[in-house]
Short mmCIF file of C-alpha atoms in Angstrom, two decimals:
data_model
loop_
_atom_site.label_atom_id
_atom_site.label_comp_id
_atom_site.label_asym_id
_atom_site.label_seq_id
_atom_site.Cartn_x
_atom_site.Cartn_y
_atom_site.Cartn_z
CA MET A 1 19.60 -18.47 -31.05
CA GLY A 2 22.45 -20.78 -30.13
CA ASN A 3 22.94 -24.22 -28.67
CA TRP A 4 20.48 -24.66 -25.80
CA GLN A 5 22.69 -27.33 -24.25
CA THR A 6 25.52 -24.85 -23.67
CA LEU A 7 23.91 -21.39 -23.61
CA PRO A 8 23.71 -19.88 -20.09
CA PHE A 9 20.23 -20.44 -18.64
CA GLY A 10 18.03 -17.35 -19.10
CA ALA A 11 20.59 -15.44 -21.19
CA VAL A 12 18.21 -14.92 -24.14
CA LEU A 13 15.01 -12.89 -23.75
CA LEU A 14 12.35 -12.80 -26.43
CA GLU A 15 11.61 -9.34 -27.76
CA GLN A 16 8.34 -8.59 -25.98
CA MET A 17 7.05 -8.84 -22.44
CA ALA A 18 3.49 -8.52 -21.16
CA THR A 19 2.70 -6.01 -18.41
CA SER A 20 -0.05 -4.66 -16.17
CA SER A 21 0.36 -1.80 -13.69
CA TYR A 22 -1.41 -1.07 -10.40
CA ARG A 23 -2.34 2.51 -9.51
CA ASP A 24 -5.23 4.16 -7.66
CA GLY A 25 -6.53 0.81 -6.50
CA GLN A 26 -6.86 -0.93 -9.84
CA TRP A 27 -4.89 -2.93 -12.38
CA SER A 28 -4.52 -1.74 -15.96
CA GLU A 29 -5.36 -3.73 -19.05
CA PRO A 30 -2.39 -5.96 -19.96
CA ARG A 31 -0.25 -4.84 -22.88
CA LEU A 32 2.89 -5.86 -24.74
CA VAL A 33 6.04 -3.74 -24.56
CA PRO A 34 9.70 -4.27 -25.56
CA SER A 35 11.57 -6.47 -23.08
CA ASP A 36 14.87 -4.58 -23.28
CA ARG A 37 13.97 -1.57 -21.14
CA MET A 38 11.86 -0.40 -18.21
CA ASP A 39 10.96 3.11 -17.09
CA ILE A 40 10.68 3.40 -13.30
CA SER A 41 11.56 6.12 -10.80
CA PRO A 42 15.02 5.95 -9.18
CA ALA A 43 13.06 6.33 -5.93
CA ALA A 44 10.88 3.29 -6.71
CA HIS A 45 9.92 1.25 -3.67
CA VAL A 46 11.50 -1.90 -5.13
CA LEU A 47 14.95 -0.29 -5.45
CA HIS A 48 15.09 0.81 -1.80
CA TYR A 49 12.91 -1.64 0.13
CA SER A 50 13.09 -4.83 -1.98
CA SER A 51 9.36 -5.03 -2.71
CA THR A 52 9.64 -7.68 -5.38
CA CYS A 53 8.57 -11.26 -5.99
CA PHE A 54 8.66 -13.52 -9.01
CA GLU A 55 7.88 -16.97 -10.34
CA GLY A 56 9.55 -19.39 -12.72
CA LEU A 57 7.62 -21.90 -14.81
CA LYS A 58 8.13 -23.58 -18.15
CA ALA A 59 6.17 -24.16 -21.33
CA TYR A 60 7.00 -26.92 -23.80
CA ARG A 61 6.51 -27.20 -27.54
CA TRP A 62 5.27 -30.73 -28.17
CA ARG A 63 6.15 -32.60 -31.31
CA ASP A 64 2.75 -31.72 -32.83
CA GLY A 65 3.60 -27.99 -32.47
CA SER A 66 1.25 -27.28 -29.56
CA ILE A 67 2.58 -25.43 -26.49
CA HIS A 68 1.81 -26.45 -22.91
CA ALA A 69 2.68 -24.76 -19.60
CA PHE A 70 3.38 -26.98 -16.60
CA ARG A 71 1.34 -26.40 -13.40
CA MET A 72 0.64 -22.77 -14.17
CA ASP A 73 -2.16 -22.56 -11.61
CA MET A 74 0.15 -23.58 -8.76
CA HIS A 75 2.80 -21.06 -9.80
CA VAL A 76 0.20 -18.28 -10.02
CA ALA A 77 -1.15 -19.12 -6.56
CA ARG A 78 2.36 -19.08 -5.07
CA MET A 79 3.07 -15.69 -6.63
CA CYS A 80 -0.05 -14.24 -5.06
CA ARG A 81 1.07 -15.60 -1.66
CA SER A 82 4.52 -14.07 -2.13
CA ALA A 83 2.93 -10.71 -2.95
CA ALA A 84 0.98 -10.80 0.30
CA LEU A 85 4.11 -11.64 2.34
CA LEU A 86 5.93 -8.68 0.73
CA CYS A 87 3.04 -6.23 1.27
CA LEU A 88 2.70 -5.72 -2.47
CA PRO A 89 -0.65 -5.12 -4.19
CA GLU A 90 -1.96 -8.64 -4.81
CA PRO A 91 -2.89 -9.20 -8.45
CA PRO A 92 -5.92 -11.43 -9.06
CA ALA A 93 -4.89 -14.92 -10.12
CA GLU A 94 -6.88 -14.50 -13.35
CA LEU A 95 -4.83 -11.41 -14.23
CA VAL A 96 -1.50 -13.14 -13.62
CA ALA A 97 -2.59 -16.06 -15.83
CA ARG A 98 -3.78 -13.66 -18.52
CA VAL A 99 -0.48 -11.77 -18.60
CA ILE A 100 1.46 -15.06 -18.76
CA ARG A 101 -0.66 -16.20 -21.70
CA MET A 102 -0.12 -12.89 -23.49
CA ALA A 103 3.67 -13.13 -23.11
CA VAL A 104 3.79 -16.73 -24.30
CA ASP A 105 1.52 -16.00 -27.25
CA ALA A 106 3.68 -13.05 -28.31
CA GLY A 107 6.77 -15.27 -28.18
CA ARG A 108 5.17 -18.35 -29.71
CA ALA A 109 7.57 -18.47 -32.66
CA GLY A 110 10.52 -18.42 -30.25
CA VAL A 111 9.46 -21.43 -28.19
CA PRO A 112 12.20 -24.01 -28.86
CA ASP A 113 11.71 -27.66 -29.70
CA LEU A 114 12.18 -30.36 -27.07
CA PRO A 115 14.19 -31.05 -25.02
CA ALA A 116 14.56 -27.27 -24.60
CA ALA A 117 11.71 -25.21 -23.16
CA LEU A 118 10.37 -21.69 -22.74
CA TYR A 119 11.15 -20.36 -19.27
CA ILE A 120 8.47 -17.93 -18.05
CA ARG A 121 9.34 -15.31 -15.42
CA PRO A 122 6.34 -13.38 -13.99
CA THR A 123 7.66 -10.55 -11.81
CA LEU A 124 5.93 -8.07 -9.50
CA ILE A 125 7.66 -4.93 -8.23
CA GLY A 126 6.68 -1.91 -6.13
CA THR A 127 7.00 1.24 -8.24
CA ASN A 128 5.74 4.22 -6.23
CA GLY A 129 8.54 6.79 -6.06
CA SER A 130 9.18 7.71 -2.43
CA ILE A 131 12.36 7.10 -0.48
CA GLY A 132 10.40 7.69 2.71
CA SER A 133 8.37 4.48 2.44
CA ALA A 134 10.37 2.18 4.70
CA GLY A 135 7.41 1.73 7.03
CA LYS A 136 4.69 0.96 4.51
CA GLY A 137 4.05 -1.38 1.63
CA ALA A 138 4.17 -0.44 -2.03
CA GLU A 139 1.14 1.54 -3.16
CA GLU A 140 1.85 1.20 -6.87
CA ALA A 141 3.18 -1.84 -8.69
CA LEU A 142 4.15 -3.30 -12.03
CA LEU A 143 3.46 -6.90 -13.04
CA TYR A 144 5.48 -8.07 -16.02
CA VAL A 145 6.26 -11.40 -17.66
CA LEU A 146 9.54 -12.20 -19.41
CA VAL A 147 10.00 -15.29 -21.58
CA SER A 148 13.31 -16.97 -22.33
CA PRO A 149 14.14 -20.08 -24.42
CA VAL A 150 16.33 -22.34 -22.25
CA GLY A 151 18.21 -25.60 -22.15
CA PRO A 152 19.39 -27.39 -18.98
CA TYR A 153 20.13 -25.33 -15.86
CA PHE A 154 22.95 -27.57 -14.63
CA LYS A 155 25.24 -28.53 -17.50
CA THR A 156 27.13 -31.40 -15.87
CA GLY A 157 25.82 -34.09 -18.23
CA ALA A 158 25.94 -37.55 -16.63
CA LYS A 159 28.16 -36.29 -13.80
CA GLY A 160 26.45 -35.62 -10.48
CA LEU A 161 26.52 -32.21 -8.82
CA THR A 162 28.95 -31.29 -6.07
CA VAL A 163 27.27 -29.64 -3.06
CA LEU A 164 28.66 -28.15 0.13
CA LEU A 165 26.79 -28.86 3.37
CA GLU A 166 26.51 -25.60 5.36
CA GLN A 167 25.38 -26.01 8.99
CA ALA A 168 25.84 -22.49 10.33
CA ALA A 169 24.36 -19.97 7.90
CA TRP A 170 20.73 -19.62 6.85
CA ARG A 171 19.83 -19.41 3.19
CA THR A 172 17.42 -16.59 3.96
CA THR A 173 15.74 -14.62 6.72
CA PRO A 174 14.10 -17.08 9.16
CA GLY A 175 10.35 -17.32 8.60
CA PHE A 176 10.52 -15.60 5.21
CA GLY A 177 11.93 -18.33 2.99
CA MET A 178 8.61 -19.38 1.46
CA ALA A 179 8.39 -16.06 -0.43
CA LYS A 180 9.98 -16.23 -3.88
CA THR A 181 11.78 -12.90 -3.66
CA GLY A 182 15.16 -11.68 -4.81
CA ALA A 183 16.32 -10.81 -1.30
CA ASN A 184 16.27 -14.51 -0.36
CA TYR A 185 18.62 -15.34 -3.21
CA ALA A 186 20.86 -12.37 -2.45
CA SER A 187 21.34 -13.49 1.14
CA SER A 188 22.88 -16.81 0.05
CA LEU A 189 24.76 -15.63 -3.03
CA ARG A 190 28.03 -14.69 -1.35
CA ARG A 191 28.38 -18.11 0.26
CA ILE A 192 27.47 -19.94 -2.95
CA MET A 193 30.07 -18.01 -4.93
CA GLN A 194 32.66 -18.68 -2.24
CA ALA A 195 31.86 -22.41 -2.31
CA LYS A 196 32.26 -22.46 -6.10
CA ARG A 197 35.53 -20.56 -5.92
CA GLU A 198 37.14 -22.44 -3.05
CA GLN A 199 35.69 -25.96 -3.33
CA ASP A 200 34.36 -26.16 -6.89
CA ALA A 201 30.86 -26.78 -5.50
CA ASP A 202 27.80 -26.32 -7.73
CA GLN A 203 25.51 -25.43 -4.83
CA ILE A 204 25.17 -25.28 -1.05
CA VAL A 205 22.74 -27.35 1.00
CA PHE A 206 21.79 -25.08 3.89
CA ALA A 207 21.23 -26.91 7.18
CA PRO A 208 21.37 -24.26 9.93
CA GLY A 209 21.54 -25.83 13.35
CA GLY A 210 22.01 -29.21 11.66
CA ILE A 211 18.52 -29.27 10.09
CA VAL A 212 18.37 -29.55 6.29
CA GLN A 213 16.35 -26.84 4.52
CA GLU A 214 17.19 -26.33 0.82
CA THR A 215 19.96 -25.14 -1.48
CA GLY A 216 20.32 -21.63 -2.85
CA ALA A 217 17.86 -22.41 -5.65
CA ALA A 218 16.36 -25.89 -5.22
CA ASN A 219 14.66 -28.29 -2.82
CA VAL A 220 16.51 -31.35 -1.50
CA PHE A 221 15.49 -34.99 -1.99
CA LEU A 222 16.92 -38.19 -0.52
CA LEU A 223 16.10 -41.22 -2.65
CA ALA A 224 16.38 -44.99 -2.19
CA PRO A 225 14.98 -47.99 -4.11
CA GLU A 226 11.72 -47.94 -2.12
CA ARG A 227 11.72 -44.51 -0.43
CA VAL A 228 11.65 -40.84 -1.38
CA LEU A 229 12.32 -38.39 1.45
CA THR A 230 12.31 -34.58 1.53
CA PRO A 231 12.22 -31.97 4.33
CA ALA A 232 8.73 -31.14 5.58
CA LYS A 233 7.46 -27.72 4.53
CA THR A 234 8.17 -24.83 6.89
CA GLU A 235 8.17 -21.04 6.54
CA ASP A 236 11.95 -21.13 6.12
CA PHE A 237 12.21 -22.50 2.58
CA LEU A 238 10.38 -22.38 -0.72
CA HIS A 239 7.49 -24.79 -1.25
CA GLY A 240 8.56 -26.01 -4.68
CA VAL A 241 6.10 -26.85 -7.43
CA THR A 242 8.52 -29.45 -8.80
CA ARG A 243 8.94 -30.80 -5.26
CA ASP A 244 5.19 -31.36 -5.01
CA SER A 245 5.05 -32.90 -8.49
CA LEU A 246 7.84 -35.38 -7.76
CA LEU A 247 6.30 -36.47 -4.45
CA ARG A 248 3.01 -37.20 -6.17
CA LEU A 249 4.67 -39.04 -9.04
CA ALA A 250 6.82 -41.08 -6.65
CA ALA A 251 3.76 -42.17 -4.67
CA ARG A 252 1.99 -43.21 -7.90
CA GLN A 253 5.03 -45.28 -8.84
CA GLY A 254 4.96 -47.18 -5.54
CA TYR A 255 7.65 -45.36 -3.58
CA ARG A 256 7.04 -44.66 0.11
CA THR A 257 7.19 -40.87 0.35
CA GLU A 258 8.07 -39.00 3.51
CA GLU A 259 8.04 -35.30 4.39
CA ARG A 260 9.78 -34.79 7.73
CA GLN A 261 12.69 -33.11 9.42
CA ILE A 262 16.06 -34.32 8.11
CA SER A 263 19.29 -33.78 10.01
CA ALA A 264 22.64 -33.03 8.43
CA ASP A 265 23.97 -36.25 9.97
CA GLU A 266 21.21 -38.27 8.32
CA LEU A 267 21.95 -36.68 4.96
CA LEU A 268 25.62 -37.66 5.31
CA ARG A 269 24.72 -41.22 6.27
CA TRP A 270 22.50 -41.38 3.19
CA CYS A 271 25.57 -40.72 1.01
CA ALA A 272 26.98 -44.17 1.76
CA THR A 273 24.12 -46.22 0.30
CA SER A 274 21.55 -44.10 -1.54
CA GLU A 275 20.92 -40.98 -3.65
CA ILE A 276 20.54 -37.23 -3.14
CA ALA A 277 19.02 -34.88 -5.72
CA LEU A 278 17.96 -31.24 -6.11
CA SER A 279 14.58 -30.27 -7.56
CA GLY A 280 13.22 -27.09 -9.10
CA THR A 281 11.61 -25.71 -12.25
CA ALA A 282 15.02 -24.91 -13.74
CA ALA A 283 16.87 -27.95 -12.37
CA VAL A 284 13.96 -30.45 -12.81
CA LEU A 285 15.64 -33.20 -10.72
CA ALA A 286 19.43 -33.05 -10.71
CA GLY A 287 21.47 -35.82 -9.12
CA VAL A 288 24.17 -35.10 -6.55
CA GLY A 289 27.44 -36.97 -6.96
CA THR A 290 29.49 -35.46 -4.13
CA VAL A 291 28.76 -33.85 -0.75
CA ILE A 292 31.48 -31.82 1.00
CA ALA A 293 31.07 -31.42 4.77
CA ASP A 294 33.65 -30.00 7.21
CA GLY A 295 36.41 -30.52 4.68
CA VAL A 296 35.53 -34.17 4.06
CA THR A 297 34.35 -35.33 0.62
CA HIS A 298 31.56 -37.91 0.48
CA GLN A 299 31.01 -39.50 -2.94
CA LEU A 300 27.65 -41.04 -3.75
CA GLY A 301 28.02 -44.24 -5.76
CA ASP A 302 30.21 -43.63 -8.79
CA GLY A 303 29.65 -39.87 -8.61
CA GLY A 304 27.02 -39.95 -11.36
CA ILE A 305 23.24 -39.69 -11.39
CA GLY A 306 21.51 -42.52 -9.50
CA PRO A 307 18.84 -44.79 -11.00
CA VAL A 308 15.97 -43.58 -8.80
CA THR A 309 16.79 -39.95 -9.60
CA ALA A 310 16.93 -40.74 -13.32
CA ARG A 311 13.65 -42.70 -13.20
CA LEU A 312 11.67 -39.99 -11.40
CA ARG A 313 13.15 -37.23 -13.53
CA GLN A 314 12.18 -39.08 -16.70
CA ALA A 315 8.64 -39.66 -15.43
CA LEU A 316 8.23 -35.91 -14.91
CA VAL A 317 9.84 -34.98 -18.24
CA ASP A 318 7.59 -37.47 -20.07
CA ILE A 319 4.49 -35.66 -18.80
CA GLN A 320 5.89 -32.22 -19.57
CA SER A 321 6.85 -33.23 -23.10
CA GLY A 322 3.57 -35.01 -23.88
CA THR A 323 5.20 -38.43 -24.11
CA ALA A 324 3.12 -39.69 -21.15
CA ALA A 325 -0.53 -38.96 -20.45
CA ASP A 326 -1.29 -35.97 -18.20
CA GLU A 327 -3.48 -37.96 -15.83
CA LEU A 328 -3.17 -35.38 -13.03
CA GLY A 329 -4.23 -32.38 -15.12
CA TRP A 330 -0.98 -30.46 -14.70
CA LEU A 331 -0.68 -29.02 -18.22
CA THR A 332 -2.32 -25.92 -19.67
CA GLU A 333 -2.39 -25.52 -23.44
CA MET A 334 -1.29 -22.03 -24.37
#
């Protein structure tokens, strides 16, 4: 299937996906179907009114051959919350977990060895075919789970990421950022592509009004030898599962953790002496080497990945890969 270190993240889908549909007030029995096609109406609610949400979690093949998903319960719960925010039929958590298990089991032979992983993408879309449904939520829906063998999301190696600090634009619609929905990513995409094209930036840190929120696809961390700091949760950005995991691991390792408002000015001051990193299921914890703000380049250290970032990332990876004990009960054997 290729070299996971260089293959674009999510470019390979395994042959089958698991699905369940909602109609007439009930969910169907899950089933497996080919993952290369989907039959929906061109008038489907999702295509006209963006009634869609999704999740992203990973499963890992340990060296003994067993497969373990990381914090599946938390991802399932967040998906159900996103469905409610988008006025989609809310699938029971047990059904979402069942469909995830079915997809992973069908693709078991395609789960790669460490350090690669199986990326799991549960998706929920509104499917009722009516272009006159702008004022009401989806009445029919399809839940489906794709699985994709993946390597690293950011392929910079030991080099830190370059991020642009954006203090005017919002990443998403105010008050709606905690929903994991495609519209949130679409709203920031144009600016991210422009930043890549014009300033060779890997991502944008959105800080509208001078208050740090998140990047286009990851939460933001500030790290120092004794402190780990991240913006306090609001309705304006995604409440990351990896974010929560890193905060809990940092506290167990003796770091003083803080969740509070962070200004753009504070983030820039942090560049001079400490570390900045981006967290997410795909990114894990990726170190930032350069911040660009108002045309000025701020390099962090030697531009590589800092020691606190590397230490916390390794602590998380060790649990996911079975190298360290799962003392917090985060893993589900599949």
